[in-house]
């Protein structure tokens, strides 16, 4: 009679577990002789059957898997907070051609916008230097994992030997993760909605650089969550005041009455990495002082 010989009868969390694990059964299932019965898709173990997992009825399961995988891996790494960097994929590094330009006007504008690549890189360095003080568990830089401003963010972290996160998404035109994302923190998503959740789940600050529809989507998603009280107020910092005020008249929304006058104050505008980092430092110094004062008050 075959007996289970399991090398380690305790799970990673220390719980005693004498049952055969799924990885072991996966290996056994793949090793059985091929017959008409065992070769048919019906015989595959459900959790290693890609065709089954991609069925429309399994969408809720796939949503859960995308939420769980990244959450578990970040938790295992001990990452407690992040600084989010949103921004355009088409902004080139200084001195490089605007690869995404479709005409001369776009070329001029995009190459002039390379200043934001520089500021994003500097800002990520500042975040990562602070992150080092916490063993890279706090203030970890997270980007969308692609080119442009995203690359600059991951690159800035790499400049000072810090890890950084990249949250890529499958697009019609393949977008590989940039070379500066920490490989074990480089994730890929099918669902934009789950990707958005992971951007904000640990966010201690959010920065938004000039960008296109995707960047605007991320900005308005974030500010809406803050406006409606579904997310705590954390620094939401927009780089490039002239750019933002040219494409969006925030004050006009307040004047028209479709947002409250105070909602405009959810956004802060800066031009440099140093300005942005100073806002974050002052915000958390004030918050910590308020929390300390509150804890010192007598109960009752």
mmCIF file of C-alpha atoms in Angstrom:
data_model
loop_
_atom_site.group_PDB
_atom_site.id
_atom_site.type_symbol
_atom_site.label_atom_id
_atom_site.label_comp_id
_atom_site.label_asym_id
_atom_site.label_seq_id
_atom_site.Cartn_x
_atom_site.Cartn_y
_atom_site.Cartn_z
ATOM 1 C CA UNK A 1 0.000 0.000 0.000
ATOM 2 C CA UNK A 2 1.440 3.353 -1.059
ATOM 3 C CA UNK A 3 2.016 5.703 1.831
ATOM 4 C CA UNK A 4 2.273 9.456 1.823
ATOM 5 C CA UNK A 5 5.807 10.568 2.642
ATOM 6 C CA UNK A 6 5.614 14.284 3.174
ATOM 7 C CA UNK A 7 8.910 15.968 4.024
ATOM 8 C CA UNK A 8 7.427 18.810 6.013
ATOM 9 C CA UNK A 9 4.188 18.304 7.902
ATOM 10 C CA UNK A 10 3.900 21.953 8.843
ATOM 11 C CA UNK A 11 2.775 24.676 6.469
ATOM 12 C CA UNK A 12 4.578 28.003 6.147
ATOM 13 C CA UNK A 13 2.294 29.465 8.778
ATOM 14 C CA UNK A 14 3.235 26.719 11.220
ATOM 15 C CA UNK A 15 -0.060 24.821 11.038
ATOM 16 C CA UNK A 16 0.240 21.010 11.188
ATOM 17 C CA UNK A 17 -1.008 19.553 7.907
ATOM 18 C CA UNK A 18 -0.728 15.808 7.259
ATOM 19 C CA UNK A 19 -2.690 15.863 3.975
ATOM 20 C CA UNK A 20 -1.117 15.668 0.518
ATOM 21 C CA UNK A 21 -0.731 19.153 -0.912
ATOM 22 C CA UNK A 22 -1.969 20.323 -4.290
ATOM 23 C CA UNK A 23 1.523 20.750 -5.745
ATOM 24 C CA UNK A 24 2.300 17.126 -4.956
ATOM 25 C CA UNK A 25 -0.894 15.945 -6.607
ATOM 26 C CA UNK A 26 -0.204 18.123 -9.629
ATOM 27 C CA UNK A 27 3.097 16.310 -10.161
ATOM 28 C CA UNK A 28 1.434 12.928 -9.714
ATOM 29 C CA UNK A 29 -1.355 13.761 -12.164
ATOM 30 C CA UNK A 30 1.093 14.880 -14.837
ATOM 31 C CA UNK A 31 3.127 11.683 -14.454
ATOM 32 C CA UNK A 32 0.371 9.128 -15.071
ATOM 33 C CA UNK A 33 0.366 7.100 -18.302
ATOM 34 C CA UNK A 34 -1.396 8.711 -21.250
ATOM 35 C CA UNK A 35 -4.623 6.936 -22.192
ATOM 36 C CA UNK A 36 -7.721 8.192 -23.983
ATOM 37 C CA UNK A 37 -9.241 8.783 -20.568
ATOM 38 C CA UNK A 38 -6.323 10.551 -18.882
ATOM 39 C CA UNK A 39 -5.536 12.627 -22.016
ATOM 40 C CA UNK A 40 -9.022 14.082 -22.238
ATOM 41 C CA UNK A 41 -9.462 17.634 -20.828
ATOM 42 C CA UNK A 42 -12.204 16.338 -18.541
ATOM 43 C CA UNK A 43 -9.585 14.431 -16.518
ATOM 44 C CA UNK A 44 -7.379 17.436 -15.778
ATOM 45 C CA UNK A 45 -7.242 18.674 -12.221
ATOM 46 C CA UNK A 46 -9.455 21.756 -12.204
ATOM 47 C CA UNK A 47 -6.824 24.079 -10.745
ATOM 48 C CA UNK A 48 -4.261 23.299 -13.474
ATOM 49 C CA UNK A 49 -6.737 23.291 -16.348
ATOM 50 C CA UNK A 50 -6.121 26.596 -18.154
ATOM 51 C CA UNK A 51 -9.029 26.121 -20.535
ATOM 52 C CA UNK A 52 -11.400 25.554 -17.620
ATOM 53 C CA UNK A 53 -10.072 28.531 -15.644
ATOM 54 C CA UNK A 54 -10.569 30.800 -18.665
ATOM 55 C CA UNK A 55 -14.251 29.938 -19.063
ATOM 56 C CA UNK A 56 -16.637 32.852 -18.711
ATOM 57 C CA UNK A 57 -18.305 31.260 -15.688
ATOM 58 C CA UNK A 58 -14.966 31.337 -13.847
ATOM 59 C CA UNK A 59 -14.596 35.119 -14.074
ATOM 60 C CA UNK A 60 -15.306 35.602 -10.342
ATOM 61 C CA UNK A 61 -12.538 33.127 -9.550
ATOM 62 C CA UNK A 62 -10.076 34.872 -11.859
ATOM 63 C CA UNK A 63 -10.890 38.227 -10.251
ATOM 64 C CA UNK A 64 -10.178 36.728 -6.847
ATOM 65 C CA UNK A 65 -6.933 35.144 -8.039
ATOM 66 C CA UNK A 66 -5.615 38.454 -9.381
ATOM 67 C CA UNK A 67 -6.459 40.113 -6.079
ATOM 68 C CA UNK A 68 -4.954 37.326 -3.982
ATOM 69 C CA UNK A 69 -1.722 36.675 -5.868
ATOM 70 C CA UNK A 70 -0.319 40.188 -5.579
ATOM 71 C CA UNK A 71 -1.639 40.697 -2.040
ATOM 72 C CA UNK A 72 -0.003 37.490 -0.840
ATOM 73 C CA UNK A 73 3.330 38.204 -2.503
ATOM 74 C CA UNK A 74 3.526 41.766 -1.160
ATOM 75 C CA UNK A 75 2.561 40.540 2.315
ATOM 76 C CA UNK A 76 5.218 37.820 2.204
ATOM 77 C CA UNK A 77 7.749 40.488 1.276
ATOM 78 C CA UNK A 78 6.595 42.540 4.282
ATOM 79 C CA UNK A 79 5.655 45.629 2.234
ATOM 80 C CA UNK A 80 3.399 47.788 4.389
ATOM 81 C CA UNK A 81 3.048 51.032 2.428
ATOM 82 C CA UNK A 82 3.755 52.413 -1.015
ATOM 83 C CA UNK A 83 4.107 55.666 -2.899
ATOM 84 C CA UNK A 84 2.195 55.530 -6.180
ATOM 85 C CA UNK A 85 3.520 57.142 -9.361
ATOM 86 C CA UNK A 86 1.025 57.562 -12.205
ATOM 87 C CA UNK A 87 2.021 59.171 -15.497
ATOM 88 C CA UNK A 88 2.329 58.957 -19.249
ATOM 89 C CA UNK A 89 3.991 56.020 -20.971
ATOM 90 C CA UNK A 90 4.890 58.228 -23.950
ATOM 91 C CA UNK A 91 7.122 60.726 -22.143
ATOM 92 C CA UNK A 92 10.725 60.030 -23.208
ATOM 93 C CA UNK A 93 13.874 60.157 -21.138
ATOM 94 C CA UNK A 94 15.869 63.388 -21.604
ATOM 95 C CA UNK A 95 17.962 63.329 -24.763
ATOM 96 C CA UNK A 96 15.970 60.530 -26.394
ATOM 97 C CA UNK A 97 13.511 60.742 -29.265
ATOM 98 C CA UNK A 98 9.776 60.909 -28.665
ATOM 99 C CA UNK A 99 9.049 57.435 -30.008
ATOM 100 C CA UNK A 100 5.269 57.874 -29.656
ATOM 101 C CA UNK A 101 4.991 61.191 -31.531
ATOM 102 C CA UNK A 102 2.685 61.099 -34.569
ATOM 103 C CA UNK A 103 3.455 64.613 -35.808
ATOM 104 C CA UNK A 104 5.855 67.491 -35.228
ATOM 105 C CA UNK A 105 3.676 69.150 -32.589
ATOM 106 C CA UNK A 106 3.575 65.971 -30.556
ATOM 107 C CA UNK A 107 7.323 65.488 -30.949
ATOM 108 C CA UNK A 108 8.087 68.954 -29.611
ATOM 109 C CA UNK A 109 5.667 68.633 -26.700
ATOM 110 C CA UNK A 110 6.721 65.145 -25.671
ATOM 111 C CA UNK A 111 10.435 65.900 -25.820
ATOM 112 C CA UNK A 112 9.885 69.051 -23.755
ATOM 113 C CA UNK A 113 7.967 66.898 -21.259
ATOM 114 C CA UNK A 114 11.091 64.815 -20.642
ATOM 115 C CA UNK A 115 11.660 67.147 -17.688
ATOM 116 C CA UNK A 116 8.957 65.112 -15.935
ATOM 117 C CA UNK A 117 10.938 61.931 -16.544
ATOM 118 C CA UNK A 118 13.811 63.554 -14.649
ATOM 119 C CA UNK A 119 11.581 64.736 -11.812
ATOM 120 C CA UNK A 120 9.905 61.334 -11.531
ATOM 121 C CA UNK A 121 13.295 59.663 -11.289
ATOM 122 C CA UNK A 122 14.452 62.128 -8.614
ATOM 123 C CA UNK A 123 11.223 61.739 -6.681
ATOM 124 C CA UNK A 124 11.514 57.940 -6.686
ATOM 125 C CA UNK A 125 15.057 58.255 -5.347
ATOM 126 C CA UNK A 126 13.829 60.435 -2.470
ATOM 127 C CA UNK A 127 11.072 57.945 -1.625
ATOM 128 C CA UNK A 128 13.462 55.022 -1.806
ATOM 129 C CA UNK A 129 16.045 56.664 0.414
ATOM 130 C CA UNK A 130 13.357 57.026 3.084
ATOM 131 C CA UNK A 131 12.173 53.481 2.368
ATOM 132 C CA UNK A 132 15.676 52.207 3.175
ATOM 133 C CA UNK A 133 15.260 53.541 6.723
ATOM 134 C CA UNK A 134 12.348 51.113 7.134
ATOM 135 C CA UNK A 135 14.079 48.111 5.563
ATOM 136 C CA UNK A 136 12.192 48.730 2.314
ATOM 137 C CA UNK A 137 8.880 47.916 4.003
ATOM 138 C CA UNK A 138 7.432 51.457 3.868
ATOM 139 C CA UNK A 139 7.300 54.097 1.103
ATOM 140 C CA UNK A 140 8.004 51.507 -1.605
ATOM 141 C CA UNK A 141 7.652 52.976 -5.101
ATOM 142 C CA UNK A 142 4.920 51.438 -7.259
ATOM 143 C CA UNK A 143 4.307 52.250 -10.928
ATOM 144 C CA UNK A 144 2.351 50.795 -13.815
ATOM 145 C CA UNK A 145 5.508 48.947 -14.819
ATOM 146 C CA UNK A 146 5.705 50.330 -18.356
ATOM 147 C CA UNK A 147 7.801 52.966 -20.149
ATOM 148 C CA UNK A 148 7.880 56.754 -19.737
ATOM 149 C CA UNK A 149 7.144 58.128 -16.277
ATOM 150 C CA UNK A 150 6.640 54.583 -15.014
ATOM 151 C CA UNK A 151 10.136 53.598 -16.113
ATOM 152 C CA UNK A 152 11.514 56.753 -14.488
ATOM 153 C CA UNK A 153 9.937 55.787 -11.164
ATOM 154 C CA UNK A 154 11.330 52.277 -11.121
ATOM 155 C CA UNK A 155 14.661 53.579 -12.385
ATOM 156 C CA UNK A 156 14.912 56.117 -9.574
ATOM 157 C CA UNK A 157 14.428 53.356 -7.014
ATOM 158 C CA UNK A 158 17.042 51.200 -8.735
ATOM 159 C CA UNK A 159 19.478 54.151 -8.652
ATOM 160 C CA UNK A 160 19.733 53.776 -4.872
ATOM 161 C CA UNK A 161 19.490 49.979 -4.757
ATOM 162 C CA UNK A 162 15.862 49.920 -3.625
ATOM 163 C CA UNK A 163 13.156 47.480 -4.717
ATOM 164 C CA UNK A 164 10.139 48.819 -6.587
ATOM 165 C CA UNK A 165 6.849 47.398 -7.785
ATOM 166 C CA UNK A 166 5.479 47.281 -11.330
ATOM 167 C CA UNK A 167 1.799 46.585 -12.015
ATOM 168 C CA UNK A 168 1.570 45.857 -15.727
ATOM 169 C CA UNK A 169 -1.605 45.093 -17.641
ATOM 170 C CA UNK A 170 -2.116 43.071 -20.813
ATOM 171 C CA UNK A 171 -2.692 45.450 -23.736
ATOM 172 C CA UNK A 172 -3.415 44.885 -27.448
ATOM 173 C CA UNK A 173 0.071 46.149 -28.250
ATOM 174 C CA UNK A 174 2.381 44.187 -25.970
ATOM 175 C CA UNK A 175 3.846 46.252 -23.149
ATOM 176 C CA UNK A 176 6.713 44.447 -21.472
ATOM 177 C CA UNK A 177 7.731 45.519 -17.973
ATOM 178 C CA UNK A 178 10.514 48.061 -17.956
ATOM 179 C CA UNK A 179 13.993 46.857 -17.053
ATOM 180 C CA UNK A 180 14.063 48.626 -13.661
ATOM 181 C CA UNK A 181 11.148 46.866 -11.954
ATOM 182 C CA UNK A 182 12.285 44.434 -9.256
ATOM 183 C CA UNK A 183 11.691 41.048 -10.972
ATOM 184 C CA UNK A 184 9.964 39.405 -8.014
ATOM 185 C CA UNK A 185 7.706 42.472 -7.695
ATOM 186 C CA UNK A 186 6.765 42.599 -11.374
ATOM 187 C CA UNK A 187 3.101 41.673 -11.774
ATOM 188 C CA UNK A 188 0.752 41.385 -14.736
ATOM 189 C CA UNK A 189 -3.020 41.853 -14.808
ATOM 190 C CA UNK A 190 -5.933 41.053 -17.052
ATOM 191 C CA UNK A 191 -8.433 43.104 -15.026
ATOM 192 C CA UNK A 192 -7.894 46.863 -14.876
ATOM 193 C CA UNK A 193 -10.207 47.022 -11.843
ATOM 194 C CA UNK A 194 -8.074 44.694 -9.721
ATOM 195 C CA UNK A 195 -4.908 46.480 -10.829
ATOM 196 C CA UNK A 196 -6.427 49.777 -9.655
ATOM 197 C CA UNK A 197 -7.194 48.270 -6.267
ATOM 198 C CA UNK A 198 -3.585 47.191 -5.826
ATOM 199 C CA UNK A 199 -2.333 50.669 -6.681
ATOM 200 C CA UNK A 200 -4.296 52.122 -3.763
ATOM 201 C CA UNK A 201 -4.431 49.348 -1.160
ATOM 202 C CA UNK A 202 -1.117 50.378 0.448
ATOM 203 C CA UNK A 203 -0.841 53.946 -0.872
ATOM 204 C CA UNK A 204 0.683 56.443 1.536
ATOM 205 C CA UNK A 205 0.859 59.088 -1.199
ATOM 206 C CA UNK A 206 -0.151 59.341 -4.851
ATOM 207 C CA UNK A 207 1.698 61.367 -7.452
ATOM 208 C CA UNK A 208 0.360 62.047 -10.931
ATOM 209 C CA UNK A 209 2.550 63.230 -13.786
ATOM 210 C CA UNK A 210 1.286 64.411 -17.197
ATOM 211 C CA UNK A 211 -0.278 61.584 -19.145
ATOM 212 C CA UNK A 212 -3.149 60.446 -21.310
ATOM 213 C CA UNK A 213 -6.475 58.700 -20.824
ATOM 214 C CA UNK A 214 -5.030 56.034 -18.533
ATOM 215 C CA UNK A 215 -3.426 58.620 -16.251
ATOM 216 C CA UNK A 216 -6.633 60.679 -16.180
ATOM 217 C CA UNK A 217 -8.612 57.554 -15.316
ATOM 218 C CA UNK A 218 -6.268 56.804 -12.409
ATOM 219 C CA UNK A 219 -6.372 60.398 -11.175
ATOM 220 C CA UNK A 220 -10.173 60.650 -11.188
ATOM 221 C CA UNK A 221 -10.589 57.198 -9.659
ATOM 222 C CA UNK A 222 -8.353 58.265 -6.767
ATOM 223 C CA UNK A 223 -9.839 61.703 -6.170
ATOM 224 C CA UNK A 224 -13.375 60.280 -6.331
ATOM 225 C CA UNK A 225 -12.558 57.740 -3.620
ATOM 226 C CA UNK A 226 -11.218 60.541 -1.433
ATOM 227 C CA UNK A 227 -14.104 62.895 -2.213
ATOM 228 C CA UNK A 228 -16.696 60.259 -1.290
ATOM 229 C CA UNK A 229 -14.912 59.153 1.874
ATOM 230 C CA UNK A 230 -14.132 55.687 0.549
ATOM 231 C CA UNK A 231 -10.406 56.335 0.945
ATOM 232 C CA UNK A 232 -8.469 58.209 3.607
ATOM 233 C CA UNK A 233 -7.088 61.594 2.646
ATOM 234 C CA UNK A 234 -3.448 61.073 1.690
ATOM 235 C CA UNK A 235 -1.251 63.447 -0.318
ATOM 236 C CA UNK A 236 -2.482 63.558 -3.929
ATOM 237 C CA UNK A 237 0.156 65.500 -5.818
ATOM 238 C CA UNK A 238 0.049 66.571 -9.468
ATOM 239 C CA UNK A 239 3.282 67.465 -11.235
ATOM 240 C CA UNK A 240 3.083 70.297 -13.760
ATOM 241 C CA UNK A 241 0.477 72.891 -12.794
ATOM 242 C CA UNK A 242 0.395 74.465 -16.256
ATOM 243 C CA UNK A 243 -0.305 71.112 -17.917
ATOM 244 C CA UNK A 244 -3.137 70.171 -15.552
ATOM 245 C CA UNK A 245 -4.839 73.554 -15.590
ATOM 246 C CA UNK A 246 -4.705 73.612 -19.374
ATOM 247 C CA UNK A 247 -6.452 70.279 -19.854
ATOM 248 C CA UNK A 248 -8.824 70.357 -16.834
ATOM 249 C CA UNK A 249 -10.491 73.387 -15.312
ATOM 250 C CA UNK A 250 -10.946 72.086 -11.780
ATOM 251 C CA UNK A 251 -12.189 75.438 -10.498
ATOM 252 C CA UNK A 252 -14.886 75.491 -13.181
ATOM 253 C CA UNK A 253 -16.326 72.280 -11.711
ATOM 254 C CA UNK A 254 -16.504 73.931 -8.296
ATOM 255 C CA UNK A 255 -17.973 77.155 -9.727
ATOM 256 C CA UNK A 256 -20.630 75.208 -11.620
ATOM 257 C CA UNK A 257 -21.535 73.340 -8.467
ATOM 258 C CA UNK A 258 -20.868 69.768 -9.580
ATOM 259 C CA UNK A 259 -18.182 69.440 -6.888
ATOM 260 C CA UNK A 260 -17.899 71.151 -3.515
ATOM 261 C CA UNK A 261 -15.624 74.209 -3.337
ATOM 262 C CA UNK A 262 -13.325 72.368 -0.946
ATOM 263 C CA UNK A 263 -12.920 69.392 -3.286
ATOM 264 C CA UNK A 264 -10.390 71.367 -5.324
ATOM 265 C CA UNK A 265 -8.134 71.308 -2.262
ATOM 266 C CA UNK A 266 -7.818 67.529 -2.516
ATOM 267 C CA UNK A 267 -5.256 68.214 -5.258
ATOM 268 C CA UNK A 268 -1.832 69.748 -4.706
ATOM 269 C CA UNK A 269 0.379 70.975 -7.556
ATOM 270 C CA UNK A 270 4.163 70.921 -7.711
ATOM 271 C CA UNK A 271 6.936 71.294 -10.254
ATOM 272 C CA UNK A 272 9.813 69.447 -8.596
ATOM 273 C CA UNK A 273 10.532 66.205 -6.786
ATOM 274 C CA UNK A 274 11.701 68.109 -3.732
ATOM 275 C CA UNK A 275 8.408 70.006 -3.462
ATOM 276 C CA UNK A 276 6.430 66.780 -3.665
ATOM 277 C CA UNK A 277 8.531 64.977 -1.084
ATOM 278 C CA UNK A 278 8.275 67.958 1.280
ATOM 279 C CA UNK A 279 4.469 67.789 1.111
ATOM 280 C CA UNK A 280 4.559 64.108 2.064
ATOM 281 C CA UNK A 281 7.011 64.631 4.926
ATOM 282 C CA UNK A 282 5.035 67.539 6.384
ATOM 283 C CA UNK A 283 1.741 65.648 6.024
ATOM 284 C CA UNK A 284 2.964 62.663 8.044
ATOM 285 C CA UNK A 285 4.800 64.742 10.611
ATOM 286 C CA UNK A 286 1.521 66.573 11.296
ATOM 287 C CA UNK A 287 -0.474 63.333 11.331
ATOM 288 C CA UNK A 288 1.920 61.680 13.772
ATOM 289 C CA UNK A 289 1.827 64.736 16.050
ATOM 290 C CA UNK A 290 -1.985 64.709 16.042
ATOM 291 C CA UNK A 291 -2.090 60.995 16.795
ATOM 292 C CA UNK A 292 0.414 61.393 19.628
ATOM 293 C CA UNK A 293 -1.621 64.220 21.129
ATOM 294 C CA UNK A 294 -4.837 62.211 20.857
ATOM 295 C CA UNK A 295 -3.276 59.179 22.566
ATOM 296 C CA UNK A 296 -2.064 61.381 25.413
ATOM 297 C CA UNK A 297 -5.585 62.549 26.268
ATOM 298 C CA UNK A 298 -7.189 60.869 29.295
ATOM 299 C CA UNK A 299 -9.911 58.344 28.505
ATOM 300 C CA UNK A 300 -13.531 59.083 29.241
#
